mmCIF file of C-alpha atoms in Angstrom:
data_model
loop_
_atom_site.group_PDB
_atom_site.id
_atom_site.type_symbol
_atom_site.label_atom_id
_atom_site.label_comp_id
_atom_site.label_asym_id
_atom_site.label_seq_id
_atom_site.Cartn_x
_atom_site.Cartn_y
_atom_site.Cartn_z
ATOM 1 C CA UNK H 217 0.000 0.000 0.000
ATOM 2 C CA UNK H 218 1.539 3.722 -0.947
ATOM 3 C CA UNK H 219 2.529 6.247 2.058
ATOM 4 C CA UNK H 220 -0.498 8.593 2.632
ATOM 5 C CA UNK H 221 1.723 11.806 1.193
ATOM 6 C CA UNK H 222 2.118 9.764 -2.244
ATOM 7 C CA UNK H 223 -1.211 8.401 -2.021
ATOM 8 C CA UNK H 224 -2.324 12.086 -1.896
ATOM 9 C CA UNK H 225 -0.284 13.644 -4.556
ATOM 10 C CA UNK H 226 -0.737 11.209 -7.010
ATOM 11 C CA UNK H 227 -4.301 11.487 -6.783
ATOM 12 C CA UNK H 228 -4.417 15.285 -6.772
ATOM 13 C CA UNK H 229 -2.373 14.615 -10.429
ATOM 14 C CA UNK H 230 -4.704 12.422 -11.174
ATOM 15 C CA UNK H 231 -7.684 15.262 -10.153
ATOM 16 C CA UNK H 232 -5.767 18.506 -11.752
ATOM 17 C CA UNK H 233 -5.202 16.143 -15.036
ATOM 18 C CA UNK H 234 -8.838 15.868 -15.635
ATOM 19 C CA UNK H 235 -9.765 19.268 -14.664
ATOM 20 C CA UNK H 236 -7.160 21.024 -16.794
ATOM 21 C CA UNK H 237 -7.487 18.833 -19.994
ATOM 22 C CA UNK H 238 -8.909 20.795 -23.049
ATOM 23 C CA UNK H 239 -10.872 18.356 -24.832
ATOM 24 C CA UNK H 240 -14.029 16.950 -23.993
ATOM 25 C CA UNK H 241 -13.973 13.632 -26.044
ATOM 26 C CA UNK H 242 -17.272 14.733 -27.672
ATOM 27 C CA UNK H 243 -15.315 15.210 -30.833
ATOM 28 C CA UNK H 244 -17.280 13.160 -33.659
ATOM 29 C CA UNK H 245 -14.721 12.007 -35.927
ATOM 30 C CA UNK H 246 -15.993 9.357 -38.561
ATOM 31 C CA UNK H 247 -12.627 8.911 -40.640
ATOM 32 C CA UNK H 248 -10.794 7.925 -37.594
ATOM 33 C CA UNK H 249 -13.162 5.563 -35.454
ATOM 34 C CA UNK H 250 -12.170 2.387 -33.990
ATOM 35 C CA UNK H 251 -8.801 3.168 -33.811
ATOM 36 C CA UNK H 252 -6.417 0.911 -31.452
ATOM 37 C CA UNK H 253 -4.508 3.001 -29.083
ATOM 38 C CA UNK H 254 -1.508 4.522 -30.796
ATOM 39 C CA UNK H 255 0.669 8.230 -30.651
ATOM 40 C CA UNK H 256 -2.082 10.338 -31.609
ATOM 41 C CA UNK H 257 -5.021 8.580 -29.307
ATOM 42 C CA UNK H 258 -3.774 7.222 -26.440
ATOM 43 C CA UNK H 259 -6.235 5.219 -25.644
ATOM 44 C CA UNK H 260 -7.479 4.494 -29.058
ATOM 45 C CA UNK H 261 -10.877 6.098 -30.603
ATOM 46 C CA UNK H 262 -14.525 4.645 -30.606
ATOM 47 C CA UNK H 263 -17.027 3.301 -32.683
ATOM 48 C CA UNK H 264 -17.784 7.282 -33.573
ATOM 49 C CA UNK H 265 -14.198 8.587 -33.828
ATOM 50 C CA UNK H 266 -13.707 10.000 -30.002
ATOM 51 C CA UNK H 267 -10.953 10.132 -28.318
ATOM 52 C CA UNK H 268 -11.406 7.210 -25.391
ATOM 53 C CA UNK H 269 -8.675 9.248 -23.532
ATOM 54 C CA UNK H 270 -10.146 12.523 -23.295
ATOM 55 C CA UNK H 271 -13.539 10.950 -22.226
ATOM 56 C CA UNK H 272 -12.167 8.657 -19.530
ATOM 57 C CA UNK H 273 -10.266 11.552 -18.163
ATOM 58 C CA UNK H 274 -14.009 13.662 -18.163
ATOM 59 C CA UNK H 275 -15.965 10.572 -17.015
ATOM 60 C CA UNK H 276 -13.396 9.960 -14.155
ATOM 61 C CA UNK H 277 -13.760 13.537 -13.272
ATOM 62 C CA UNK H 278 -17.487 13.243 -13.484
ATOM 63 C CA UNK H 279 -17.489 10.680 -11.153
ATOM 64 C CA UNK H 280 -14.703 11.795 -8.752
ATOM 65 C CA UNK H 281 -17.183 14.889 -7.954
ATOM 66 C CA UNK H 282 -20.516 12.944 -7.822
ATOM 67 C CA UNK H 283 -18.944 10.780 -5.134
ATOM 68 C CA UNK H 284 -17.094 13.449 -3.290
ATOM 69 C CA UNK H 285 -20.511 15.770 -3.485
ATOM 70 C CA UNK H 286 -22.409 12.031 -2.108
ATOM 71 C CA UNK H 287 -19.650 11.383 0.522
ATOM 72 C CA UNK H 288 -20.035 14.695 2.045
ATOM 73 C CA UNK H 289 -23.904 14.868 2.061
ATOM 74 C CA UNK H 290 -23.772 11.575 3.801
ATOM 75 C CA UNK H 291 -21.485 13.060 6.582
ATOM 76 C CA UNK H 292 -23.507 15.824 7.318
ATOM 77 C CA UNK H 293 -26.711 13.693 7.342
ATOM 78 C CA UNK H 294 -25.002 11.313 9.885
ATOM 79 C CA UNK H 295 -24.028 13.721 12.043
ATOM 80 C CA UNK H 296 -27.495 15.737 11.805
ATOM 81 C CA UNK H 297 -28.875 12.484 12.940
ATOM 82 C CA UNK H 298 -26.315 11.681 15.686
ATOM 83 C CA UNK H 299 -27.263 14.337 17.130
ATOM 84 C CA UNK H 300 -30.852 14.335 17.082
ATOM 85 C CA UNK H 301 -30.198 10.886 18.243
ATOM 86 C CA UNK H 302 -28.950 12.286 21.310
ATOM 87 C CA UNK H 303 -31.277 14.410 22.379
ATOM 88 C CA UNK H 304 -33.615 12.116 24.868
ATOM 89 C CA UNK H 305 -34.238 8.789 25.213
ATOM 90 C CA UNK H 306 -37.128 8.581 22.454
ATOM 91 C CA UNK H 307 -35.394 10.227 19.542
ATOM 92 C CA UNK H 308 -32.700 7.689 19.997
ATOM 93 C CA UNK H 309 -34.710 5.009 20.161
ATOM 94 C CA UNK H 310 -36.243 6.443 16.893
ATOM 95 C CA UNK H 311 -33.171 7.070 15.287
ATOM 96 C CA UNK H 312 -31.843 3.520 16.380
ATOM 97 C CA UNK H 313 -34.738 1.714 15.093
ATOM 98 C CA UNK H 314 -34.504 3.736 11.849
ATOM 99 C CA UNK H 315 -30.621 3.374 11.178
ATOM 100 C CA UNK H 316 -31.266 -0.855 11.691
ATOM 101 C CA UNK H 317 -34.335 -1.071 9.163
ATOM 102 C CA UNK H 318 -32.200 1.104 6.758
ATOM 103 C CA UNK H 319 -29.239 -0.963 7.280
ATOM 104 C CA UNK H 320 -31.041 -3.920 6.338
ATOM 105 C CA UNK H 321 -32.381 -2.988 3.023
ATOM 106 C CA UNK H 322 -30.663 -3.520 0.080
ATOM 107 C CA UNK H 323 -27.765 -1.142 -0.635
ATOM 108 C CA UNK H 324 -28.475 -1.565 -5.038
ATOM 109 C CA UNK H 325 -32.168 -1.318 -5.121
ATOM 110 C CA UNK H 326 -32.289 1.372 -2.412
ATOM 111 C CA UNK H 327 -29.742 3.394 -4.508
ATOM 112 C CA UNK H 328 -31.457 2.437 -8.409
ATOM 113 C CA UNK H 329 -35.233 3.388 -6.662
ATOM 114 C CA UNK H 330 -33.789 6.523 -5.261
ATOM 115 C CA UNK H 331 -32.102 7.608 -8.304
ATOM 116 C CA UNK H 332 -35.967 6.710 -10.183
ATOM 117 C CA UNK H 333 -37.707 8.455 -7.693
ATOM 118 C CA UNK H 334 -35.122 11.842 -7.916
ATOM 119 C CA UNK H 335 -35.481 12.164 -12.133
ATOM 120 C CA UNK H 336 -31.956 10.809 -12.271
ATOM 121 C CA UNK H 337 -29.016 12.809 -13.470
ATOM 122 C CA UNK H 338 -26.306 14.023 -11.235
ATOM 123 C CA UNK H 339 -28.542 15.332 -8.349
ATOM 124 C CA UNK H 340 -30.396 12.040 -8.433
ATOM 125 C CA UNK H 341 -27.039 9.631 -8.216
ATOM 126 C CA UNK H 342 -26.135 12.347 -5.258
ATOM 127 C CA UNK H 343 -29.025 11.952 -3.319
ATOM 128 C CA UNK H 344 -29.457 8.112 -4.037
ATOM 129 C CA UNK H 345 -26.086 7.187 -2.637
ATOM 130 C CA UNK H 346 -26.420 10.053 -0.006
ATOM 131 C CA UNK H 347 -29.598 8.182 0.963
ATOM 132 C CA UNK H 348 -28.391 4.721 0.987
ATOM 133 C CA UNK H 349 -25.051 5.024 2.950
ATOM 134 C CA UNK H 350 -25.833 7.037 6.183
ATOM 135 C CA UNK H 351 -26.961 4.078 8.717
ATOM 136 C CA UNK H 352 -22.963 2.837 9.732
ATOM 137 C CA UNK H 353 -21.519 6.625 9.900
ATOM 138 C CA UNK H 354 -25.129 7.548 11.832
ATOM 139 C CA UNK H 355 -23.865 4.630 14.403
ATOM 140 C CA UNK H 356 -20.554 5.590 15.386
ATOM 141 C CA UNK H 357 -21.075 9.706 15.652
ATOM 142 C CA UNK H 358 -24.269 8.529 17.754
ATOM 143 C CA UNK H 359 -22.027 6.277 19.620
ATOM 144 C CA UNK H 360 -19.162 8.692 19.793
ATOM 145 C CA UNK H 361 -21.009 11.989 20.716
ATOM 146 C CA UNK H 362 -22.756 9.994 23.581
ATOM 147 C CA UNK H 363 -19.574 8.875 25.278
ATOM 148 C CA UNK H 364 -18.552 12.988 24.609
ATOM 149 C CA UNK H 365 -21.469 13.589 26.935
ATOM 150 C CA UNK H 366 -20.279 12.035 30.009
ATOM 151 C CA UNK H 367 -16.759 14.116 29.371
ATOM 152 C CA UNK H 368 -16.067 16.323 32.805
ATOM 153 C CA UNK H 369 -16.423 19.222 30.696
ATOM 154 C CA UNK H 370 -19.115 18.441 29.079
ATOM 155 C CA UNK H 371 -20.888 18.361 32.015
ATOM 156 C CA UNK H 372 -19.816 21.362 33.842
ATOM 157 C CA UNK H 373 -20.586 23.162 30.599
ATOM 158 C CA UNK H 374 -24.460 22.125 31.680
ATOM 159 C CA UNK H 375 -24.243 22.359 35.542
ATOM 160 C CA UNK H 376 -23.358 25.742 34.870
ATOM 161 C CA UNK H 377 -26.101 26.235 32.848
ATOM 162 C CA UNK H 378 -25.300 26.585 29.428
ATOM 163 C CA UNK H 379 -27.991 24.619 27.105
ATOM 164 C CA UNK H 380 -27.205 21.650 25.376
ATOM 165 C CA UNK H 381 -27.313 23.424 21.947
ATOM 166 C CA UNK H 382 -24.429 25.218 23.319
ATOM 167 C CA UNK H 383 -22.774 22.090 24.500
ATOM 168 C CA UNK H 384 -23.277 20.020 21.155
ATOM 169 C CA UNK H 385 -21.899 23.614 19.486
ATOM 170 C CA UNK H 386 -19.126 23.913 21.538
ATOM 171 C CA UNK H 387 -18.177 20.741 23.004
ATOM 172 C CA UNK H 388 -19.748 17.995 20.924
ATOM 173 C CA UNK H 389 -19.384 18.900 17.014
ATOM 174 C CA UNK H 390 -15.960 19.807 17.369
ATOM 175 C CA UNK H 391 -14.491 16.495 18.787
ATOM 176 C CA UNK H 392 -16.113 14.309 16.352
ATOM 177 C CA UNK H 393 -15.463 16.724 13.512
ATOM 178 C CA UNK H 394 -11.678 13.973 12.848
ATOM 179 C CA UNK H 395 -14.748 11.121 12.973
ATOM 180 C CA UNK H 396 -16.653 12.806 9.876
ATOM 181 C CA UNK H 397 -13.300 13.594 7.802
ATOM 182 C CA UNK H 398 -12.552 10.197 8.195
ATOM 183 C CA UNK H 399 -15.705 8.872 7.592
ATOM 184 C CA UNK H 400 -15.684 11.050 4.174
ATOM 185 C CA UNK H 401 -12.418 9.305 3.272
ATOM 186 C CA UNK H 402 -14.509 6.489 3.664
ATOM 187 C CA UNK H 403 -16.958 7.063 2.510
ATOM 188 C CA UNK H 404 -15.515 8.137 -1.220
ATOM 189 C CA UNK H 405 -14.055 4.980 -2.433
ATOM 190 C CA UNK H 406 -17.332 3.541 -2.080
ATOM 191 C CA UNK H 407 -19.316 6.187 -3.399
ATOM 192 C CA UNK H 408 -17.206 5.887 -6.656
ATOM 193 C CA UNK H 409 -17.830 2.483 -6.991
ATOM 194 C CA UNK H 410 -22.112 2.387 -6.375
ATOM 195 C CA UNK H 411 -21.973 5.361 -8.783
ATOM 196 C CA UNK H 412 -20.194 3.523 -11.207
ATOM 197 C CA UNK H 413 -22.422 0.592 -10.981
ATOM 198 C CA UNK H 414 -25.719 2.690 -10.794
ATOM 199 C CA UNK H 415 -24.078 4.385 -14.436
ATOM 200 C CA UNK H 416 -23.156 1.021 -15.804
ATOM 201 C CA UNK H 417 -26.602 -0.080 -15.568
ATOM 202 C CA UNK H 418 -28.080 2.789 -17.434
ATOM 203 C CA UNK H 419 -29.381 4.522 -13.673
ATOM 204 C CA UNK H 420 -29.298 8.265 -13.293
ATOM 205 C CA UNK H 421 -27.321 10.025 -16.775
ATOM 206 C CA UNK H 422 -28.192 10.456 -20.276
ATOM 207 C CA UNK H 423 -25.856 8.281 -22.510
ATOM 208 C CA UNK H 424 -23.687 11.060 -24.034
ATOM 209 C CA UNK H 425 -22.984 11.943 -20.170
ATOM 210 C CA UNK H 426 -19.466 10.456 -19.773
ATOM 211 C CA UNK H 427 -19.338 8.400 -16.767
ATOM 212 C CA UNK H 428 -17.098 6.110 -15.776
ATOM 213 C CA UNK H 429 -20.007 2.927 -15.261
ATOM 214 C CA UNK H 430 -21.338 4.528 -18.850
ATOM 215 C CA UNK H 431 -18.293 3.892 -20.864
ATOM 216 C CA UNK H 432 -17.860 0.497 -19.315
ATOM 217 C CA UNK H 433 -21.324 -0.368 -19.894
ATOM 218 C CA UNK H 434 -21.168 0.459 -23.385
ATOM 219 C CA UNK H 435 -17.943 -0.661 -24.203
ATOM 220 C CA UNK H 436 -19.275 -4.154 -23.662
ATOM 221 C CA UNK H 437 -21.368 -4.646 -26.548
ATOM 222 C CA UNK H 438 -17.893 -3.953 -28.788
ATOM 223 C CA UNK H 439 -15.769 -6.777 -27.207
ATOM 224 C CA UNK H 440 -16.399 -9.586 -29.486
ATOM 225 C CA UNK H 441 -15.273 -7.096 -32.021
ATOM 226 C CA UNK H 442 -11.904 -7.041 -31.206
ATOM 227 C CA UNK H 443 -12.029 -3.593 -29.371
ATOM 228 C CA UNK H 444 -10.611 -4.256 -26.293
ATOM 229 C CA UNK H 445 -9.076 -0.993 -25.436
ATOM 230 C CA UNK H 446 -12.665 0.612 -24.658
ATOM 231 C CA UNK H 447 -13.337 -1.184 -21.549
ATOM 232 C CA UNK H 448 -9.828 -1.774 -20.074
ATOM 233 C CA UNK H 449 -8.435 1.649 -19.934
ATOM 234 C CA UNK H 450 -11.447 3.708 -18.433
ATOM 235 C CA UNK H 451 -11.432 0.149 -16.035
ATOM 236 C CA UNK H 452 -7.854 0.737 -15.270
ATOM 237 C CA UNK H 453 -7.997 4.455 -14.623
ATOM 238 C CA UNK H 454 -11.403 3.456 -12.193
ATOM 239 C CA UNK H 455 -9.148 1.108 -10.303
ATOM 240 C CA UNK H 456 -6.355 2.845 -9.601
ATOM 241 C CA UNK H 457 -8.627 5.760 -8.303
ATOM 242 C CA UNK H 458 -10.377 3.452 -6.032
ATOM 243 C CA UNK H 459 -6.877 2.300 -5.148
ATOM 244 C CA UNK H 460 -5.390 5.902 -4.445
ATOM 245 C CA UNK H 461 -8.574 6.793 -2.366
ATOM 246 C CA UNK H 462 -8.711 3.534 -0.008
ATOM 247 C CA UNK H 463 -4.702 4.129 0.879
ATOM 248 C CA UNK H 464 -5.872 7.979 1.653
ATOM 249 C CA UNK H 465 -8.733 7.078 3.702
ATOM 250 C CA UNK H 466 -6.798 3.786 5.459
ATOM 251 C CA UNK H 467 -3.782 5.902 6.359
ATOM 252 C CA UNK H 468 -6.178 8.082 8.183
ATOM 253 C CA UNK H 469 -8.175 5.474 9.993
ATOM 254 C CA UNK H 470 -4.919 4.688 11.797
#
């Protein structure tokens, strides 16, 4: 597994790479389809003539910002319900019952019925996996911010007087803040991957969307024709994202 610092950089490469590249890969060019990778096209073309390169590098970056957008949302719905959670006795018995009947749904139909329900597109892939991944993040902030309550200072701040809004403000939110990075970093790798899969089978985008489960999915019906380079450079890129962001987030679980 890399260090955390080269983890980091290379992915930030990886990030300012797709940002900064000029061309979209939406370039129709008939004359040169179906071209195996080579000097000019890196990656090769596709069955219309675009450049496979320029489109994984937009897809990836389409992706990298759905799941980071996702990841984040999630966060700050866990910790929104952590701490209703911890209010009194009955909204954590609500919340507690609520995070186990979520958990046991399934993860892929929750997500593809969300993404239905939402009209698709980028919001709906954002709020689907925001929607479907909050129960085990819910758990430990609820967990964490209730040991945080029996903290000395914690409970002078009350005895004092000071409400428990100003508690969970001042005392509470801050020291679980590390828990919700952490659970972003988490949070990402996985994110990437449902929103891949949710793409891949035709959930949430318009085709000429690049996405990263998009140009997998359709790369698959040009196989048996001898085109292999569609599917296994946009799947290489994928994996060595996924790779990149699960030594990030595992060298700050330690």
């Amino acid at each position: 597994m890399l260090n955390k610092h080269l983890s980091l950089t290379l992915f930030c490469l990886l990030l300012m790479t797709s940002i900064t590249w000029q061309n979209n890969g939406e370039t129709i060019d008939l004359f040169n389809k179906n071209l195996a990778p080579n000097f000019n096209y890196w990656f090769g073309t596709d069955w219309l003539g675009r450049d496979v390169f320029s489109r994984t590098l937009k897809a990836l970056l389409f992706s990298l910002a759905m799941g980071g957008l996702a990841s984040l949302s999630c966060a700050l719905l866990s910790l929104c319900l952590a701490l209703i959670g911890n209010i009194n006795a009955k909204l954590s018995y609500v919340i507690d019952t609520l995070t186990d009947v979520w958990s046991a749904l399934p993860h892929l139909l929750v997500m593809i019925v969300l993404s239905v329900l939402v009209g698709g597109g980028f919001e709906g892939l954002v709020i689907a996996i925001t929607f479907s991944h909050w129960p085990k993040l819910t758990r430990l902030l609820k967990i964490e911010i209730e040991q945080l309550r029996q903290k000395p200072y914690v409970l002078h701040s009350l005895a004092f007087g000071h409400s428990k809004l100003h508690a969970y403000q001042t005392h509470l939110t801050p020291h679980v803040l590390p828990q919700m990075l952490t659970g972003i970093l988490v949070l990402y790798p996985q994110a990437l991957v449902h929103g891949a899969g949710l793409t891949f089978l035709g959930f949430g985008i318009e085709p000429s969307t690049p996405s990263m489960g998009g140009m997998l999915s359709e790369s698959s019906q040009y196989l048996l024709s001898g085109q292999w380079w569609l599917a296994l450079f946009p799947g290489i890129i994928l994996i060595i994202s996924l790779l990149l962001l699960m030594s990030i987030s595992k060298s700050y679980e330690k």
